[in-house]
PDB file of C-alpha atoms in Angstrom:
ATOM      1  CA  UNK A 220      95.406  71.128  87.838  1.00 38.00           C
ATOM      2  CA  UNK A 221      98.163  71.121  89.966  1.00 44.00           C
ATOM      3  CA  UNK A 222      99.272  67.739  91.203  1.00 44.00           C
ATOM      4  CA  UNK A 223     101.795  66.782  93.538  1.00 45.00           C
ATOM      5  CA  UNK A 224     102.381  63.353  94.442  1.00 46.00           C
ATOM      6  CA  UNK A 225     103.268  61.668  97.600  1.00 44.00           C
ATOM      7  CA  UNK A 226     107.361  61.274  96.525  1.00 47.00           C
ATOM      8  CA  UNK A 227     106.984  64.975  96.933  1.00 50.00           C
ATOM      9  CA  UNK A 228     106.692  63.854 100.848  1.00 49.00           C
ATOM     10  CA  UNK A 229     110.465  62.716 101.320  1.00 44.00           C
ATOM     11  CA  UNK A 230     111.826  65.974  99.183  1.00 52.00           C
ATOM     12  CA  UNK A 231     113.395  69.458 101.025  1.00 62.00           C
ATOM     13  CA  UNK A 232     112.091  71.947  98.842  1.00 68.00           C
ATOM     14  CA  UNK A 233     113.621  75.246  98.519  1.00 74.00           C
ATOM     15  CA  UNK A 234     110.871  77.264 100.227  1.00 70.00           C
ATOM     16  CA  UNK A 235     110.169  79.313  97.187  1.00 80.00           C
ATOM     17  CA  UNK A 236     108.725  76.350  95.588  1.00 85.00           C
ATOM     18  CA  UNK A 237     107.024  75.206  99.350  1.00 86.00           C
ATOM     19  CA  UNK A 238     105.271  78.817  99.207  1.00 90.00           C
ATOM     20  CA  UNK A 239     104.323  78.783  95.595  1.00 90.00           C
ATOM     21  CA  UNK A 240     102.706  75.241  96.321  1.00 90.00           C
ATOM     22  CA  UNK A 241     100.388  76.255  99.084  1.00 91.00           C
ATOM     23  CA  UNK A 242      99.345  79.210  97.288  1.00 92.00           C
ATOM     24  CA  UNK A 243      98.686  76.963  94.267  1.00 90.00           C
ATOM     25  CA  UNK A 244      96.530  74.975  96.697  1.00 89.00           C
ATOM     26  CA  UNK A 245      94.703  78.316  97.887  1.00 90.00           C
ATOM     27  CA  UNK A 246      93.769  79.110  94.823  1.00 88.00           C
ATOM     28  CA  UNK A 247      93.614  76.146  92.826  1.00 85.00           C
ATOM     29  CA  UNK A 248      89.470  75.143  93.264  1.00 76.00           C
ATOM     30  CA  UNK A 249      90.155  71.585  92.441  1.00 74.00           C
ATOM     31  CA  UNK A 250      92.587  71.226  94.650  1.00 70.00           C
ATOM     32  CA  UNK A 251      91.841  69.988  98.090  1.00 72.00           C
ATOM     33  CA  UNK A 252      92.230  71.177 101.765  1.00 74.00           C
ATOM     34  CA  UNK A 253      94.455  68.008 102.703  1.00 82.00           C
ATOM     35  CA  UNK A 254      96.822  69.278 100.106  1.00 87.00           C
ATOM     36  CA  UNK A 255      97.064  72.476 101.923  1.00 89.00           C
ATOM     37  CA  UNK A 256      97.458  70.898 105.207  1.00 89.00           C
ATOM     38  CA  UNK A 257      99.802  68.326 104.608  1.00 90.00           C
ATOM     39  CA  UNK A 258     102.231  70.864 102.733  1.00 91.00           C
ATOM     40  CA  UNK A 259     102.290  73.273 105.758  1.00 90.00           C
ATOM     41  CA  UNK A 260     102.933  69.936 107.861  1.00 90.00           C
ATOM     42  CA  UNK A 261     105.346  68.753 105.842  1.00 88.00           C
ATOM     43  CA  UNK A 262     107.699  72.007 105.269  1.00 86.00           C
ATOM     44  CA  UNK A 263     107.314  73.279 108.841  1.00 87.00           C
ATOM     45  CA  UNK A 264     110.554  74.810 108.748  1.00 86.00           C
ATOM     46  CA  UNK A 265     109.929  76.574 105.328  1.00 87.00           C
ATOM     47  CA  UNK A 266     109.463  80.545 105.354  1.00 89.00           C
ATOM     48  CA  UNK A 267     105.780  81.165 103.690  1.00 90.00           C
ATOM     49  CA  UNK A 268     106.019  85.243 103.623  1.00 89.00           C
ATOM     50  CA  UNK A 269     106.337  86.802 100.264  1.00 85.00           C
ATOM     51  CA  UNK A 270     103.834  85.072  98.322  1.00 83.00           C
ATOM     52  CA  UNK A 271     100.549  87.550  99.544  1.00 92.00           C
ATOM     53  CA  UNK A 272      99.049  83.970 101.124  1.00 95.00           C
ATOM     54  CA  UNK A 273      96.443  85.747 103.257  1.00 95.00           C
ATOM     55  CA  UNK A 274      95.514  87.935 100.265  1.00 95.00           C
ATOM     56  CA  UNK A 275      95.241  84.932  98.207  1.00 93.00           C
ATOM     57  CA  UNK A 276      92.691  83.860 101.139  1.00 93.00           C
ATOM     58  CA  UNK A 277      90.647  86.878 100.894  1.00 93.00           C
ATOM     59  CA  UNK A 278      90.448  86.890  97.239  1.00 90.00           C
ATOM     60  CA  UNK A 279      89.349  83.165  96.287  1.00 88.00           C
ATOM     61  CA  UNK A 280      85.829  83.075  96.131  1.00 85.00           C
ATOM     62  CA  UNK A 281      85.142  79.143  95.558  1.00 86.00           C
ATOM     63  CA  UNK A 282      85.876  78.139  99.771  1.00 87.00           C
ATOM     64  CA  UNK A 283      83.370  78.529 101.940  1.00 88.00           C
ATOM     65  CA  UNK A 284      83.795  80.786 105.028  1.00 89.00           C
ATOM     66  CA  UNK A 285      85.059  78.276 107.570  1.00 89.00           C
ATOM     67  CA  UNK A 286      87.712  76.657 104.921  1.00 89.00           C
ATOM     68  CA  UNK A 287      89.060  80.253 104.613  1.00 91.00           C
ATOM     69  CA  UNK A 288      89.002  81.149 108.524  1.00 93.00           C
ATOM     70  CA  UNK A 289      90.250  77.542 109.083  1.00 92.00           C
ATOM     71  CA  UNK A 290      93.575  78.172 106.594  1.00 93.00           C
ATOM     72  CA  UNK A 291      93.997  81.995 107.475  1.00 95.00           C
ATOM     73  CA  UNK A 292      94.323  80.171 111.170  1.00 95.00           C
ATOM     74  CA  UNK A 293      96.778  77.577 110.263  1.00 94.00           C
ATOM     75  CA  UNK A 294      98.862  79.921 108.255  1.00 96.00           C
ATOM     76  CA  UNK A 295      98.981  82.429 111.276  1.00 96.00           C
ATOM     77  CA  UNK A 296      99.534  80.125 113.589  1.00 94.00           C
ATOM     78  CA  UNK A 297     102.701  79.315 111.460  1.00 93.00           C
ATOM     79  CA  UNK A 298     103.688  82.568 110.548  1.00 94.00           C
ATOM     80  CA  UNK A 299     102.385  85.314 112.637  1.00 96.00           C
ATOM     81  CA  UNK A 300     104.345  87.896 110.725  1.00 95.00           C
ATOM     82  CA  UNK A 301     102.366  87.058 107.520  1.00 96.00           C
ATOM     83  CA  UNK A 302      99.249  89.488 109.066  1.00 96.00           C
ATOM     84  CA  UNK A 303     102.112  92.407 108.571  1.00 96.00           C
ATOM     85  CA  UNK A 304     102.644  91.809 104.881  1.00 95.00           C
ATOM     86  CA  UNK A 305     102.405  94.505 102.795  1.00 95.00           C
ATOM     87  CA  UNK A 306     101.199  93.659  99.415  1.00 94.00           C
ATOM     88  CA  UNK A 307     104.486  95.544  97.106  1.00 93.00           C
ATOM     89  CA  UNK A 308     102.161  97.234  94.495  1.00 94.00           C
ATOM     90  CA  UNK A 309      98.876  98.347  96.258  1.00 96.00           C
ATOM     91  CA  UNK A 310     100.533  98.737  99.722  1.00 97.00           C
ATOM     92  CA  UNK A 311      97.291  96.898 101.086  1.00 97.00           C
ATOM     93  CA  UNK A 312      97.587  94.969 104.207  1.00 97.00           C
ATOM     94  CA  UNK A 313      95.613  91.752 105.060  1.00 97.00           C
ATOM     95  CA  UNK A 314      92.877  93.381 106.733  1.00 97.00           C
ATOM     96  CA  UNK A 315      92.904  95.739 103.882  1.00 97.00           C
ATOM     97  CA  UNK A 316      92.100  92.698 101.595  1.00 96.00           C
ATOM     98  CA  UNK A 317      89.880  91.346 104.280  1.00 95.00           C
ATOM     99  CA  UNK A 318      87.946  94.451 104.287  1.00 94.00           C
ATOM    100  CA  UNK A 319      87.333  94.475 100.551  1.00 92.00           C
ATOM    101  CA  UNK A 320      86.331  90.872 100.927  1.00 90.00           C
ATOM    102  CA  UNK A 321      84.492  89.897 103.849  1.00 86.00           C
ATOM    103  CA  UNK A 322      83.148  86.392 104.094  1.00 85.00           C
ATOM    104  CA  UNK A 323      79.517  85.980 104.427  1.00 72.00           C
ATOM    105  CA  UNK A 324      78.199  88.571 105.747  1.00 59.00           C
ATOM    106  CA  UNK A 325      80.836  89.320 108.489  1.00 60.00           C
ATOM    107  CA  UNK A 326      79.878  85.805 110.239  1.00 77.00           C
ATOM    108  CA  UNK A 327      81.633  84.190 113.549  1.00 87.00           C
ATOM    109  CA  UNK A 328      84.242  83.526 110.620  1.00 90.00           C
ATOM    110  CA  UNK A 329      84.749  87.058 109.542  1.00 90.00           C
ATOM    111  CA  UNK A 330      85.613  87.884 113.184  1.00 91.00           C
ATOM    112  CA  UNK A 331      88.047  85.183 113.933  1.00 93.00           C
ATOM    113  CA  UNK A 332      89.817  86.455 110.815  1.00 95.00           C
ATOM    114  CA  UNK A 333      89.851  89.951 111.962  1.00 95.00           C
ATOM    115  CA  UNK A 334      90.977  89.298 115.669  1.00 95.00           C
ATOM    116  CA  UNK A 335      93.647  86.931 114.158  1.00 96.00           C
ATOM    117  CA  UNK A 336      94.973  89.862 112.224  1.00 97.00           C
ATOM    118  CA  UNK A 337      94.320  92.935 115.051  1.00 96.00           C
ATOM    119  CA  UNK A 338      95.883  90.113 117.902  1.00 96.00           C
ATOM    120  CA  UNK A 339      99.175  89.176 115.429  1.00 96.00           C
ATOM    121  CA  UNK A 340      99.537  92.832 113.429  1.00 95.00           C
ATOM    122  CA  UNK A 341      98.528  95.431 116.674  1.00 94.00           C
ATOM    123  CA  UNK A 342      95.592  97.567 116.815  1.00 93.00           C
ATOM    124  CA  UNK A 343      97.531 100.172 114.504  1.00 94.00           C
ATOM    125  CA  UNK A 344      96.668  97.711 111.571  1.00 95.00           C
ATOM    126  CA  UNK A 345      93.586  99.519 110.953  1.00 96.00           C
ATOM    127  CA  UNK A 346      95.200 102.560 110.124  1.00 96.00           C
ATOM    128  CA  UNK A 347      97.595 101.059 107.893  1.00 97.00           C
ATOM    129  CA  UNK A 348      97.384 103.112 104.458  1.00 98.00           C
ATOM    130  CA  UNK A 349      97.828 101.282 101.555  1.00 98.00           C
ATOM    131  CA  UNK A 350      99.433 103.484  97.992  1.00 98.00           C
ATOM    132  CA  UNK A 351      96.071 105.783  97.898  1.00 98.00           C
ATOM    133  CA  UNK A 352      95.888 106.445 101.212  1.00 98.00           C
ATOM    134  CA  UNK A 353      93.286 104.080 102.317  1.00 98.00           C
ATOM    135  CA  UNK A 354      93.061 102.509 105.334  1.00 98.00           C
ATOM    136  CA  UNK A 355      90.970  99.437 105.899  1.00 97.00           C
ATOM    137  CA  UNK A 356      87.581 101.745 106.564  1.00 96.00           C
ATOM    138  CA  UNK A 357      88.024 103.424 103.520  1.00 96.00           C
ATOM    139  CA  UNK A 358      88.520 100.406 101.737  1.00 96.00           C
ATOM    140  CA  UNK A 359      85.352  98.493 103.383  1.00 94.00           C
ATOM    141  CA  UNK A 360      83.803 101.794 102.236  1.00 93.00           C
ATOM    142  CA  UNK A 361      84.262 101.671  99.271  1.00 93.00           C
ATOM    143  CA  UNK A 362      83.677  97.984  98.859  1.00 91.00           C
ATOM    144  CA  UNK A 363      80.457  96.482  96.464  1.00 87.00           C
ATOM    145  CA  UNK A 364      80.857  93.271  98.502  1.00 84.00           C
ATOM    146  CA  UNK A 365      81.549  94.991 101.887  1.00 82.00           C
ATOM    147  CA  UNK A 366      79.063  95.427 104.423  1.00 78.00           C
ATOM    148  CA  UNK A 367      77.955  97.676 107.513  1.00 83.00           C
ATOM    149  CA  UNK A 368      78.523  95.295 110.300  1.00 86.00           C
ATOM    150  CA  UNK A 369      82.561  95.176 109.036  1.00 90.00           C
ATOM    151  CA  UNK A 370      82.870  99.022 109.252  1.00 90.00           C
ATOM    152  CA  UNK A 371      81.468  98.871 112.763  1.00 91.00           C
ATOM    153  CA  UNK A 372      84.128  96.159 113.618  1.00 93.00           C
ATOM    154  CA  UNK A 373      86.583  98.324 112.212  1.00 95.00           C
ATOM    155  CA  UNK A 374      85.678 101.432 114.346  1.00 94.00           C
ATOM    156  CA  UNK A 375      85.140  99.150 117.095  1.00 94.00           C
ATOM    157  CA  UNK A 376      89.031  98.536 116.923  1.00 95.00           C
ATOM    158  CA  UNK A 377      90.271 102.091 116.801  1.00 95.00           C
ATOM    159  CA  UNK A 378      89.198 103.472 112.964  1.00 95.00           C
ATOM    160  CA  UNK A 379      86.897 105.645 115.021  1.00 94.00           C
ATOM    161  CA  UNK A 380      89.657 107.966 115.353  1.00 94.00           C
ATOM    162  CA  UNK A 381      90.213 108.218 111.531  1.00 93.00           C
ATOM    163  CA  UNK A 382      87.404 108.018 110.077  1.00 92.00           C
ATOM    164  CA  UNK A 383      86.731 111.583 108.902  1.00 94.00           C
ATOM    165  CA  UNK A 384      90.842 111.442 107.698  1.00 96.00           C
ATOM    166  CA  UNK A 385      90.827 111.872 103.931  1.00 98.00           C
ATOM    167  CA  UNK A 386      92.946 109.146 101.570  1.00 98.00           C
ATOM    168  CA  UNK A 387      95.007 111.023  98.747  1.00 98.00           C
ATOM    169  CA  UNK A 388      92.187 112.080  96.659  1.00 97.00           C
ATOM    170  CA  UNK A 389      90.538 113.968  99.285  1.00 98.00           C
ATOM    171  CA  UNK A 390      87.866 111.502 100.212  1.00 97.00           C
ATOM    172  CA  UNK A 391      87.101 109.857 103.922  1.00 96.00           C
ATOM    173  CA  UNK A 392      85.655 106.753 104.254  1.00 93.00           C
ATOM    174  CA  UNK A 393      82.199 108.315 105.074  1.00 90.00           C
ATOM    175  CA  UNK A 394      82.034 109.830 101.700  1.00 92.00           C
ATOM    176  CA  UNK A 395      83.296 106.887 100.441  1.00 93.00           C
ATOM    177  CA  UNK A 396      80.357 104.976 101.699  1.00 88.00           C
ATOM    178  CA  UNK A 397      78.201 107.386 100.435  1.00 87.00           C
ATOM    179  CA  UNK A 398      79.476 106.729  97.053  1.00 88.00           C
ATOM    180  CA  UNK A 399      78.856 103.092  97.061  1.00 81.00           C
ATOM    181  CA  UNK A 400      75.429 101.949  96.390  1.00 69.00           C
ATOM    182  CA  UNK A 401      75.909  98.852  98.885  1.00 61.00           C
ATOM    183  CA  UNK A 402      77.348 101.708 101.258  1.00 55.00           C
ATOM    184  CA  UNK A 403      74.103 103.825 101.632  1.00 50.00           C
ATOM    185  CA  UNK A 404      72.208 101.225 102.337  1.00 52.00           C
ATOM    186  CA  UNK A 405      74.024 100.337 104.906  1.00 53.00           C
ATOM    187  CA  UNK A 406      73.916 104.113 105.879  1.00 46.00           C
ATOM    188  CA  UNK A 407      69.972 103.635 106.070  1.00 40.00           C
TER     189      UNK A 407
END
């Protein structure tokens, strides 16, 4: 368990350790929203990219929806560039990770997130191509927890044009689909 106390309130952290403590409080189930909240209005002037915050958002399974689109919009709202963060090792993007991981069933939530990401990152986001050539379709494609209604969204907002492009191992994010059990039934 993480724990922070309130001295912590009248301390300049370096904004390594300011970063690393909000994505402790992302992650960390028992921690609490406040905790999240008051660091990011505490350190307003510390730099958050670098830590993969928004991936951290898409990957934690224990918030509910509205907690996640709630944070993703307070960490935006701080640090727009954050949507263009390449993840160093699997070249994904936020709406790459987003993709993967949708919440529930691509609710109101889902699309906040999205349009957060498209309105801050440009419509070219969804043809960002992570290390195997994916872009965001092929990796909603290819997704067990993805659904249909997120690969419409996503050719709603320009993956139209790409969708028959292959990724590196030959593969388009149709085919993809095809491959994934939870993909042809949404092909159906």
């Amino acid at each position: 368990l993480a724990c922070f106390s309130m001295e912590d309130d009248n301390l300049e952290l370096p904004d390594g350790t300011v970063r690393q403590r909000i994505k402790q409080a992302i992650i960390d189930e028992r921690e609490e929203d406040w905790e999240f909240d008051r660091l990011l209005n505490l350190h307003q002037e510390a730099t958050l990219t670098g830590v993969g915050l928004l991936e951290c958002m898409a990957v934690c399974h224990h918030r509910p929806a509205v907690d996640k689109m709630w944070m993703v919009r307070r960490l935006v709202w701080r640090e727009p560039s954050l949507v263009k963060e390449i993840d160093t090792s699997s070249r994904k993007s936020p709406l790459h990770f987003f993709s993967e991981r949708p919440l529930l069933c691509f609710t109101v939530c889902q699309r906040v997130v999205f349009e957060l990401l498209i309105k801050h990152g440009g419509m070219d986001m969804v043809k960002v191509r992570d290390r195997s050539g994916n872009t965001p379709l092929h990796t909603a494609s290819s997704s067990p927890s993805s659904d249909a209604s997120v690969m419409e969204w996503l050719c709603l907002h320009g993956a139209a044009e790409i969708i028959n492009a292959p990724n590196r191992h030959g593969k388009t994010a149709l085919r993809l689909q095809g491959e994934n059990e939870r993909g042809r039934r949404c092909l159906l």
